[in-house]
Amino acid sequence: MRDVLPVLGRWYAAGVPFGLATVVQVSRSAPRDPGAAMAVGPDEEVVGSVSGGCVEGTVFELAQEVAAGGEARLETFGYSDEDAFAVGLTCGGEITLLVRAVTAERDPGFGAVADSVAAGEPVTVATVTDGPAPRGAALAVWPDRTLGTLGASGLDAAVTADARGELALGATGLRHYGSEGQRREDSVSVFLQSFAPPPRMLVFGAIDYAAAVARIGDFLGYRVTVCDARPVFATPRRFPEGVEVVAEWPHRYLRDTTTDERTVICVLTHDPKFDVPLLTEALRRPAAYIGAMGSRRTHADRAQRLAEAGLTERELSRLRSPVGLDLGARTPEEVAVSVAAEIVALRWGGTGAPLTATEGAVHPHRSS
């Protein structure tokens, strides 16, 4: 959804109705996660994807129907054993889609949501998918305000409280309530989709490898900052557009920077005078990933220096060093792929092994 929102925001601002299909639930080996979206707008223009191509043709027709005035639909698609060529997911999974029309009348908060996402302001969108409440009704929830309604004040209040909790975690998924927001009932299903600001990637050491890591970090959706104490290397022209470049001692910059459980820290300085104070700071703060470049000899020397600086075994165990997966990488671009692969594997619990050597679902079920 984040990827297609700029286009949808333009359609909405122009007052053009469009059909929006959103993945609200998946099972088994589904190709897209909850929150993936596809929209059909004016002149049959299509943006986004909900299945990588398996069901898009049928979803296109459904989106056209609702945009033309039809009621919101909840549709489930799965693999058909009887007819492998029927509409479905040949990967063996199952997805449930909410297909609804978006107009200023039906969703008064959509434009404000698109603006907030573009500005990096956190917001959660709650949408009724099933039950006695109006299907497709939407409520936008910010940390300090709301816009829209799900049709009942009690339901709005309960969902607002939960939405703010999900927003703090950046979580997306289905929640269930009674018609007036009762938490021990499940007559109403509500899809909560959180748009937290993009996670940060902090790259230390403005070398060629850093430029490649910054480029792939930006591609993966991180807000990337490159920091180096040497101004001659820390220049914006050496890095992709949109990457922040800071000339400062790495440990001082990190000390004054907020990190959280989604932050990725890549230490590519490869110099003890930078590495040790920087990693001493990094390993004692929240982060999803902390990796450091260097040979095994460099790692052993660095680990000893960090232990002498007072870091505990538990703190040292958080360090991914040598950085990256074993891909046989040589060039800066190949090393960046290796680092990105390790970050993705750690994020989703992947093994890093070839899929030909593993069993089970290619896309295992992932909690929101």
mmCIF file with all atom_site columns, C-alpha atoms in Angstrom, residues 155-309:
data_model
loop_
_atom_site.group_PDB
_atom_site.id
_atom_site.type_symbol
_atom_site.label_atom_id
_atom_site.label_alt_id
_atom_site.label_comp_id
_atom_site.label_asym_id
_atom_site.label_entity_id
_atom_site.label_seq_id
_atom_site.pdbx_PDB_ins_code
_atom_site.Cartn_x
_atom_site.Cartn_y
_atom_site.Cartn_z
_atom_site.occupancy
_atom_site.B_iso_or_equiv
_atom_site.pdbx_formal_charge
_atom_site.auth_seq_id
_atom_site.auth_comp_id
_atom_site.auth_asym_id
_atom_site.auth_atom_id
_atom_site.pdbx_PDB_model_num
ATOM 1   C CA . LEU A 1 155 ? -16.466 0.227   18.182 1.00 0.00 ? 155 LEU A CA 1
ATOM 2   C CA . ASP A 1 156 ? -14.598 3.395   17.204 1.00 0.00 ? 156 ASP A CA 1
ATOM 3   C CA . ALA A 1 157 ? -13.281 3.796   20.752 1.00 0.00 ? 157 ALA A CA 1
ATOM 4   C CA . ALA A 1 158 ? -12.079 0.203   21.102 1.00 0.00 ? 158 ALA A CA 1
ATOM 5   C CA . VAL A 1 159 ? -10.470 0.137   17.668 1.00 0.00 ? 159 VAL A CA 1
ATOM 6   C CA . THR A 1 160 ? -8.783  3.513   18.232 1.00 0.00 ? 160 THR A CA 1
ATOM 7   C CA . ALA A 1 161 ? -7.108  2.219   21.390 1.00 0.00 ? 161 ALA A CA 1
ATOM 8   C CA . ASP A 1 162 ? -5.911  -0.953  19.662 1.00 0.00 ? 162 ASP A CA 1
ATOM 9   C CA . ALA A 1 163 ? -4.830  0.911   16.539 1.00 0.00 ? 163 ALA A CA 1
ATOM 10  C CA . ARG A 1 164 ? -2.535  3.160   18.556 1.00 0.00 ? 164 ARG A CA 1
ATOM 11  C CA . GLY A 1 165 ? -1.012  0.106   20.198 1.00 0.00 ? 165 GLY A CA 1
ATOM 12  C CA . GLU A 1 166 ? -0.433  -1.555  16.813 1.00 0.00 ? 166 GLU A CA 1
ATOM 13  C CA . LEU A 1 167 ? 1.026   1.684   15.470 1.00 0.00 ? 167 LEU A CA 1
ATOM 14  C CA . ALA A 1 168 ? 3.680   1.709   18.186 1.00 0.00 ? 168 ALA A CA 1
ATOM 15  C CA . LEU A 1 169 ? 4.756   -1.739  16.937 1.00 0.00 ? 169 LEU A CA 1
ATOM 16  C CA . GLY A 1 170 ? 4.299   -1.027  13.240 1.00 0.00 ? 170 GLY A CA 1
ATOM 17  C CA . ALA A 1 171 ? 1.971   -4.057  13.137 1.00 0.00 ? 171 ALA A CA 1
ATOM 18  C CA . THR A 1 172 ? -0.740  -4.990  10.645 1.00 0.00 ? 172 THR A CA 1
ATOM 19  C CA . GLY A 1 173 ? -3.480  -7.626  10.987 1.00 0.00 ? 173 GLY A CA 1
ATOM 20  C CA . LEU A 1 174 ? -7.098  -8.557  11.728 1.00 0.00 ? 174 LEU A CA 1
ATOM 21  C CA . ARG A 1 175 ? -8.774  -7.854  15.070 1.00 0.00 ? 175 ARG A CA 1
ATOM 22  C CA . HIS A 1 176 ? -12.221 -8.938  16.240 1.00 0.00 ? 176 HIS A CA 1
ATOM 23  C CA . TYR A 1 177 ? -14.856 -7.126  18.317 1.00 0.00 ? 177 TYR A CA 1
ATOM 24  C CA . GLY A 1 178 ? -18.499 -7.045  19.245 1.00 0.00 ? 178 GLY A CA 1
ATOM 25  C CA . SER A 1 179 ? -20.784 -4.626  17.420 1.00 0.00 ? 179 SER A CA 1
ATOM 26  C CA . GLU A 1 180 ? -20.136 -1.971  20.113 1.00 0.00 ? 180 GLU A CA 1
ATOM 27  C CA . GLY A 1 181 ? -16.445 -2.738  20.521 1.00 0.00 ? 181 GLY A CA 1
ATOM 28  C CA . GLN A 1 182 ? -16.721 -5.562  23.063 1.00 0.00 ? 182 GLN A CA 1
ATOM 29  C CA . ARG A 1 183 ? -13.321 -7.229  23.167 1.00 0.00 ? 183 ARG A CA 1
ATOM 30  C CA . ARG A 1 184 ? -14.532 -10.716 24.084 1.00 0.00 ? 184 ARG A CA 1
ATOM 31  C CA . GLU A 1 185 ? -16.815 -10.979 21.084 1.00 0.00 ? 185 GLU A CA 1
ATOM 32  C CA . ASP A 1 186 ? -15.936 -11.571 17.455 1.00 0.00 ? 186 ASP A CA 1
ATOM 33  C CA . SER A 1 187 ? -18.945 -10.561 15.392 1.00 0.00 ? 187 SER A CA 1
ATOM 34  C CA . VAL A 1 188 ? -17.061 -7.709  13.687 1.00 0.00 ? 188 VAL A CA 1
ATOM 35  C CA . SER A 1 189 ? -13.719 -8.174  11.922 1.00 0.00 ? 189 SER A CA 1
ATOM 36  C CA . VAL A 1 190 ? -11.521 -5.098  11.500 1.00 0.00 ? 190 VAL A CA 1
ATOM 37  C CA . PHE A 1 191 ? -8.295  -4.911  9.512  1.00 0.00 ? 191 PHE A CA 1
ATOM 38  C CA . LEU A 1 192 ? -5.693  -2.667  11.130 1.00 0.00 ? 192 LEU A CA 1
ATOM 39  C CA . GLN A 1 193 ? -2.974  -1.470  8.766  1.00 0.00 ? 193 GLN A CA 1
ATOM 40  C CA . SER A 1 194 ? -0.166  0.502   10.369 1.00 0.00 ? 194 SER A CA 1
ATOM 41  C CA . PHE A 1 195 ? 1.969   2.991   8.487  1.00 0.00 ? 195 PHE A CA 1
ATOM 42  C CA . ALA A 1 196 ? 4.867   3.586   10.836 1.00 0.00 ? 196 ALA A CA 1
ATOM 43  C CA . PRO A 1 197 ? 7.721   5.771   9.537  1.00 0.00 ? 197 PRO A CA 1
ATOM 44  C CA . PRO A 1 198 ? 10.265  3.764   7.494  1.00 0.00 ? 198 PRO A CA 1
ATOM 45  C CA . PRO A 1 199 ? 12.883  1.991   9.625  1.00 0.00 ? 199 PRO A CA 1
ATOM 46  C CA . ARG A 1 200 ? 16.341  3.503   9.721  1.00 0.00 ? 200 ARG A CA 1
ATOM 47  C CA . MET A 1 201 ? 19.557  2.090   8.340  1.00 0.00 ? 201 MET A CA 1
ATOM 48  C CA . LEU A 1 202 ? 22.719  3.653   9.776  1.00 0.00 ? 202 LEU A CA 1
ATOM 49  C CA . VAL A 1 203 ? 25.844  2.953   7.723  1.00 0.00 ? 203 VAL A CA 1
ATOM 50  C CA . PHE A 1 204 ? 29.164  3.942   9.268  1.00 0.00 ? 204 PHE A CA 1
ATOM 51  C CA . GLY A 1 205 ? 32.207  4.374   7.057  1.00 0.00 ? 205 GLY A CA 1
ATOM 52  C CA . ALA A 1 206 ? 31.884  6.261   3.763  1.00 0.00 ? 206 ALA A CA 1
ATOM 53  C CA . ILE A 1 207 ? 33.677  3.726   1.565  1.00 0.00 ? 207 ILE A CA 1
ATOM 54  C CA . ASP A 1 208 ? 32.662  2.091   -1.732 1.00 0.00 ? 208 ASP A CA 1
ATOM 55  C CA . TYR A 1 209 ? 30.990  -0.748  0.163  1.00 0.00 ? 209 TYR A CA 1
ATOM 56  C CA . ALA A 1 210 ? 28.930  1.817   2.090  1.00 0.00 ? 210 ALA A CA 1
ATOM 57  C CA . ALA A 1 211 ? 27.603  3.318   -1.141 1.00 0.00 ? 211 ALA A CA 1
ATOM 58  C CA . ALA A 1 212 ? 26.431  -0.109  -2.304 1.00 0.00 ? 212 ALA A CA 1
ATOM 59  C CA . VAL A 1 213 ? 24.877  -0.962  1.087  1.00 0.00 ? 213 VAL A CA 1
ATOM 60  C CA . ALA A 1 214 ? 23.156  2.434   1.183  1.00 0.00 ? 214 ALA A CA 1
ATOM 61  C CA . ARG A 1 215 ? 21.744  1.868   -2.307 1.00 0.00 ? 215 ARG A CA 1
ATOM 62  C CA . ILE A 1 216 ? 20.264  -1.528  -1.444 1.00 0.00 ? 216 ILE A CA 1
ATOM 63  C CA . GLY A 1 217 ? 19.027  -0.237  1.915  1.00 0.00 ? 217 GLY A CA 1
ATOM 64  C CA . ASP A 1 218 ? 17.149  2.524   0.149  1.00 0.00 ? 218 ASP A CA 1
ATOM 65  C CA . PHE A 1 219 ? 15.715  -0.062  -2.270 1.00 0.00 ? 219 PHE A CA 1
ATOM 66  C CA . LEU A 1 220 ? 14.462  -2.149  0.686  1.00 0.00 ? 220 LEU A CA 1
ATOM 67  C CA . GLY A 1 221 ? 12.617  0.857   2.099  1.00 0.00 ? 221 GLY A CA 1
ATOM 68  C CA . TYR A 1 222 ? 14.977  2.014   4.836  1.00 0.00 ? 222 TYR A CA 1
ATOM 69  C CA . ARG A 1 223 ? 15.670  5.657   5.589  1.00 0.00 ? 223 ARG A CA 1
ATOM 70  C CA . VAL A 1 224 ? 19.447  5.548   5.133  1.00 0.00 ? 224 VAL A CA 1
ATOM 71  C CA . THR A 1 225 ? 22.109  7.669   6.809  1.00 0.00 ? 225 THR A CA 1
ATOM 72  C CA . VAL A 1 226 ? 25.830  7.325   6.063  1.00 0.00 ? 226 VAL A CA 1
ATOM 73  C CA . CYS A 1 227 ? 28.219  8.686   8.680  1.00 0.00 ? 227 CYS A CA 1
ATOM 74  C CA . ASP A 1 228 ? 32.000  9.100   8.587  1.00 0.00 ? 228 ASP A CA 1
ATOM 75  C CA . ALA A 1 229 ? 34.378  11.256  10.595 1.00 0.00 ? 229 ALA A CA 1
ATOM 76  C CA . ARG A 1 230 ? 36.341  12.155  7.455  1.00 0.00 ? 230 ARG A CA 1
ATOM 77  C CA . PRO A 1 231 ? 34.677  15.049  5.549  1.00 0.00 ? 231 PRO A CA 1
ATOM 78  C CA . VAL A 1 232 ? 36.628  14.247  2.380  1.00 0.00 ? 232 VAL A CA 1
ATOM 79  C CA . PHE A 1 233 ? 34.741  10.936  2.155  1.00 0.00 ? 233 PHE A CA 1
ATOM 80  C CA . ALA A 1 234 ? 31.403  11.976  3.699  1.00 0.00 ? 234 ALA A CA 1
ATOM 81  C CA . THR A 1 235 ? 30.140  13.901  0.669  1.00 0.00 ? 235 THR A CA 1
ATOM 82  C CA . PRO A 1 236 ? 26.592  13.513  -0.747 1.00 0.00 ? 236 PRO A CA 1
ATOM 83  C CA . ARG A 1 237 ? 27.789  13.194  -4.365 1.00 0.00 ? 237 ARG A CA 1
ATOM 84  C CA . ARG A 1 238 ? 29.322  9.795   -3.534 1.00 0.00 ? 238 ARG A CA 1
ATOM 85  C CA . PHE A 1 239 ? 25.981  8.327   -2.468 1.00 0.00 ? 239 PHE A CA 1
ATOM 86  C CA . PRO A 1 240 ? 22.507  7.751   -3.941 1.00 0.00 ? 240 PRO A CA 1
ATOM 87  C CA . GLU A 1 241 ? 20.051  10.641  -3.968 1.00 0.00 ? 241 GLU A CA 1
ATOM 88  C CA . GLY A 1 242 ? 17.913  10.641  -0.843 1.00 0.00 ? 242 GLY A CA 1
ATOM 89  C CA . VAL A 1 243 ? 20.615  9.147   1.397  1.00 0.00 ? 243 VAL A CA 1
ATOM 90  C CA . GLU A 1 244 ? 21.580  11.431  4.287  1.00 0.00 ? 244 GLU A CA 1
ATOM 91  C CA . VAL A 1 245 ? 25.337  11.915  4.649  1.00 0.00 ? 245 VAL A CA 1
ATOM 92  C CA . VAL A 1 246 ? 26.835  13.124  7.936  1.00 0.00 ? 246 VAL A CA 1
ATOM 93  C CA . ALA A 1 247 ? 30.429  14.099  8.703  1.00 0.00 ? 247 ALA A CA 1
ATOM 94  C CA . GLU A 1 248 ? 30.865  13.279  12.404 1.00 0.00 ? 248 GLU A CA 1
ATOM 95  C CA . TRP A 1 249 ? 32.671  10.834  14.649 1.00 0.00 ? 249 TRP A CA 1
ATOM 96  C CA . PRO A 1 250 ? 30.487  7.690   14.400 1.00 0.00 ? 250 PRO A CA 1
ATOM 97  C CA . HIS A 1 251 ? 30.056  7.031   18.130 1.00 0.00 ? 251 HIS A CA 1
ATOM 98  C CA . ARG A 1 252 ? 29.146  10.664  18.794 1.00 0.00 ? 252 ARG A CA 1
ATOM 99  C CA . TYR A 1 253 ? 26.554  10.635  16.027 1.00 0.00 ? 253 TYR A CA 1
ATOM 100 C CA . LEU A 1 254 ? 25.023  7.371   17.255 1.00 0.00 ? 254 LEU A CA 1
ATOM 101 C CA . ARG A 1 255 ? 24.987  8.600   20.846 1.00 0.00 ? 255 ARG A CA 1
ATOM 102 C CA . ASP A 1 256 ? 22.747  11.503  19.804 1.00 0.00 ? 256 ASP A CA 1
ATOM 103 C CA . THR A 1 257 ? 20.531  9.419   17.470 1.00 0.00 ? 257 THR A CA 1
ATOM 104 C CA . THR A 1 258 ? 17.366  7.558   18.457 1.00 0.00 ? 258 THR A CA 1
ATOM 105 C CA . THR A 1 259 ? 17.200  3.897   17.446 1.00 0.00 ? 259 THR A CA 1
ATOM 106 C CA . ASP A 1 260 ? 14.457  1.307   17.897 1.00 0.00 ? 260 ASP A CA 1
ATOM 107 C CA . GLU A 1 261 ? 13.807  -2.405  17.394 1.00 0.00 ? 261 GLU A CA 1
ATOM 108 C CA . ARG A 1 262 ? 13.619  -1.921  13.596 1.00 0.00 ? 262 ARG A CA 1
ATOM 109 C CA . THR A 1 263 ? 16.901  -0.013  13.183 1.00 0.00 ? 263 THR A CA 1
ATOM 110 C CA . VAL A 1 264 ? 19.715  -1.586  11.151 1.00 0.00 ? 264 VAL A CA 1
ATOM 111 C CA . ILE A 1 265 ? 23.320  -0.615  11.969 1.00 0.00 ? 265 ILE A CA 1
ATOM 112 C CA . CYS A 1 266 ? 26.115  -1.504  9.532  1.00 0.00 ? 266 CYS A CA 1
ATOM 113 C CA . VAL A 1 267 ? 29.656  -0.756  10.675 1.00 0.00 ? 267 VAL A CA 1
ATOM 114 C CA . LEU A 1 268 ? 31.988  -0.657  7.676  1.00 0.00 ? 268 LEU A CA 1
ATOM 115 C CA . THR A 1 269 ? 34.697  1.600   9.124  1.00 0.00 ? 269 THR A CA 1
ATOM 116 C CA . HIS A 1 270 ? 37.124  -1.310  9.594  1.00 0.00 ? 270 HIS A CA 1
ATOM 117 C CA . ASP A 1 271 ? 39.286  0.707   11.975 1.00 0.00 ? 271 ASP A CA 1
ATOM 118 C CA . PRO A 1 272 ? 39.544  0.079   15.759 1.00 0.00 ? 272 PRO A CA 1
ATOM 119 C CA . LYS A 1 273 ? 39.594  3.778   16.634 1.00 0.00 ? 273 LYS A CA 1
ATOM 120 C CA . PHE A 1 274 ? 36.141  4.058   15.038 1.00 0.00 ? 274 PHE A CA 1
ATOM 121 C CA . ASP A 1 275 ? 34.794  0.530   15.552 1.00 0.00 ? 275 ASP A CA 1
ATOM 122 C CA . VAL A 1 276 ? 35.306  0.033   19.276 1.00 0.00 ? 276 VAL A CA 1
ATOM 123 C CA . PRO A 1 277 ? 33.619  3.186   20.637 1.00 0.00 ? 277 PRO A CA 1
ATOM 124 C CA . LEU A 1 278 ? 30.906  2.909   17.980 1.00 0.00 ? 278 LEU A CA 1
ATOM 125 C CA . LEU A 1 279 ? 30.072  -0.740  18.685 1.00 0.00 ? 279 LEU A CA 1
ATOM 126 C CA . THR A 1 280 ? 30.256  -0.137  22.432 1.00 0.00 ? 280 THR A CA 1
ATOM 127 C CA . GLU A 1 281 ? 27.442  2.362   21.949 1.00 0.00 ? 281 GLU A CA 1
ATOM 128 C CA . ALA A 1 282 ? 25.531  0.281   19.375 1.00 0.00 ? 282 ALA A CA 1
ATOM 129 C CA . LEU A 1 283 ? 25.475  -3.002  21.287 1.00 0.00 ? 283 LEU A CA 1
ATOM 130 C CA . ARG A 1 284 ? 23.900  -1.328  24.310 1.00 0.00 ? 284 ARG A CA 1
ATOM 131 C CA . ARG A 1 285 ? 20.894  0.193   22.513 1.00 0.00 ? 285 ARG A CA 1
ATOM 132 C CA . PRO A 1 286 ? 17.814  -1.085  20.643 1.00 0.00 ? 286 PRO A CA 1
ATOM 133 C CA . ALA A 1 287 ? 18.435  -2.326  17.105 1.00 0.00 ? 287 ALA A CA 1
ATOM 134 C CA . ALA A 1 288 ? 17.185  -5.107  14.837 1.00 0.00 ? 288 ALA A CA 1
ATOM 135 C CA . TYR A 1 289 ? 20.583  -5.777  13.315 1.00 0.00 ? 289 TYR A CA 1
ATOM 136 C CA . ILE A 1 290 ? 24.160  -4.780  14.108 1.00 0.00 ? 290 ILE A CA 1
ATOM 137 C CA . GLY A 1 291 ? 26.781  -5.958  11.642 1.00 0.00 ? 291 GLY A CA 1
ATOM 138 C CA . ALA A 1 292 ? 30.470  -5.154  11.303 1.00 0.00 ? 292 ALA A CA 1
ATOM 139 C CA . MET A 1 293 ? 32.779  -5.701  8.328  1.00 0.00 ? 293 MET A CA 1
ATOM 140 C CA . GLY A 1 294 ? 36.142  -7.399  8.630  1.00 0.00 ? 294 GLY A CA 1
ATOM 141 C CA . SER A 1 295 ? 38.026  -10.664 8.420  1.00 0.00 ? 295 SER A CA 1
ATOM 142 C CA . ARG A 1 296 ? 37.795  -13.326 11.119 1.00 0.00 ? 296 ARG A CA 1
ATOM 143 C CA . ARG A 1 297 ? 41.108  -12.082 12.519 1.00 0.00 ? 297 ARG A CA 1
ATOM 144 C CA . THR A 1 298 ? 39.721  -8.537  12.588 1.00 0.00 ? 298 THR A CA 1
ATOM 145 C CA . HIS A 1 299 ? 36.596  -9.812  14.319 1.00 0.00 ? 299 HIS A CA 1
ATOM 146 C CA . ALA A 1 300 ? 38.586  -11.682 16.981 1.00 0.00 ? 300 ALA A CA 1
ATOM 147 C CA . ASP A 1 301 ? 40.690  -8.591  17.706 1.00 0.00 ? 301 ASP A CA 1
ATOM 148 C CA . ARG A 1 302 ? 37.592  -6.375  17.769 1.00 0.00 ? 302 ARG A CA 1
ATOM 149 C CA . ALA A 1 303 ? 35.712  -8.741  20.085 1.00 0.00 ? 303 ALA A CA 1
ATOM 150 C CA . GLN A 1 304 ? 38.644  -8.742  22.523 1.00 0.00 ? 304 GLN A CA 1
ATOM 151 C CA . ARG A 1 305 ? 38.807  -4.945  22.500 1.00 0.00 ? 305 ARG A CA 1
ATOM 152 C CA . LEU A 1 306 ? 35.047  -4.723  23.098 1.00 0.00 ? 306 LEU A CA 1
ATOM 153 C CA . ALA A 1 307 ? 35.255  -7.171  25.998 1.00 0.00 ? 307 ALA A CA 1
ATOM 154 C CA . GLU A 1 308 ? 38.074  -5.091  27.488 1.00 0.00 ? 308 GLU A CA 1
ATOM 155 C CA . ALA A 1 309 ? 35.800  -2.044  27.086 1.00 0.00 ? 309 ALA A CA 1
#
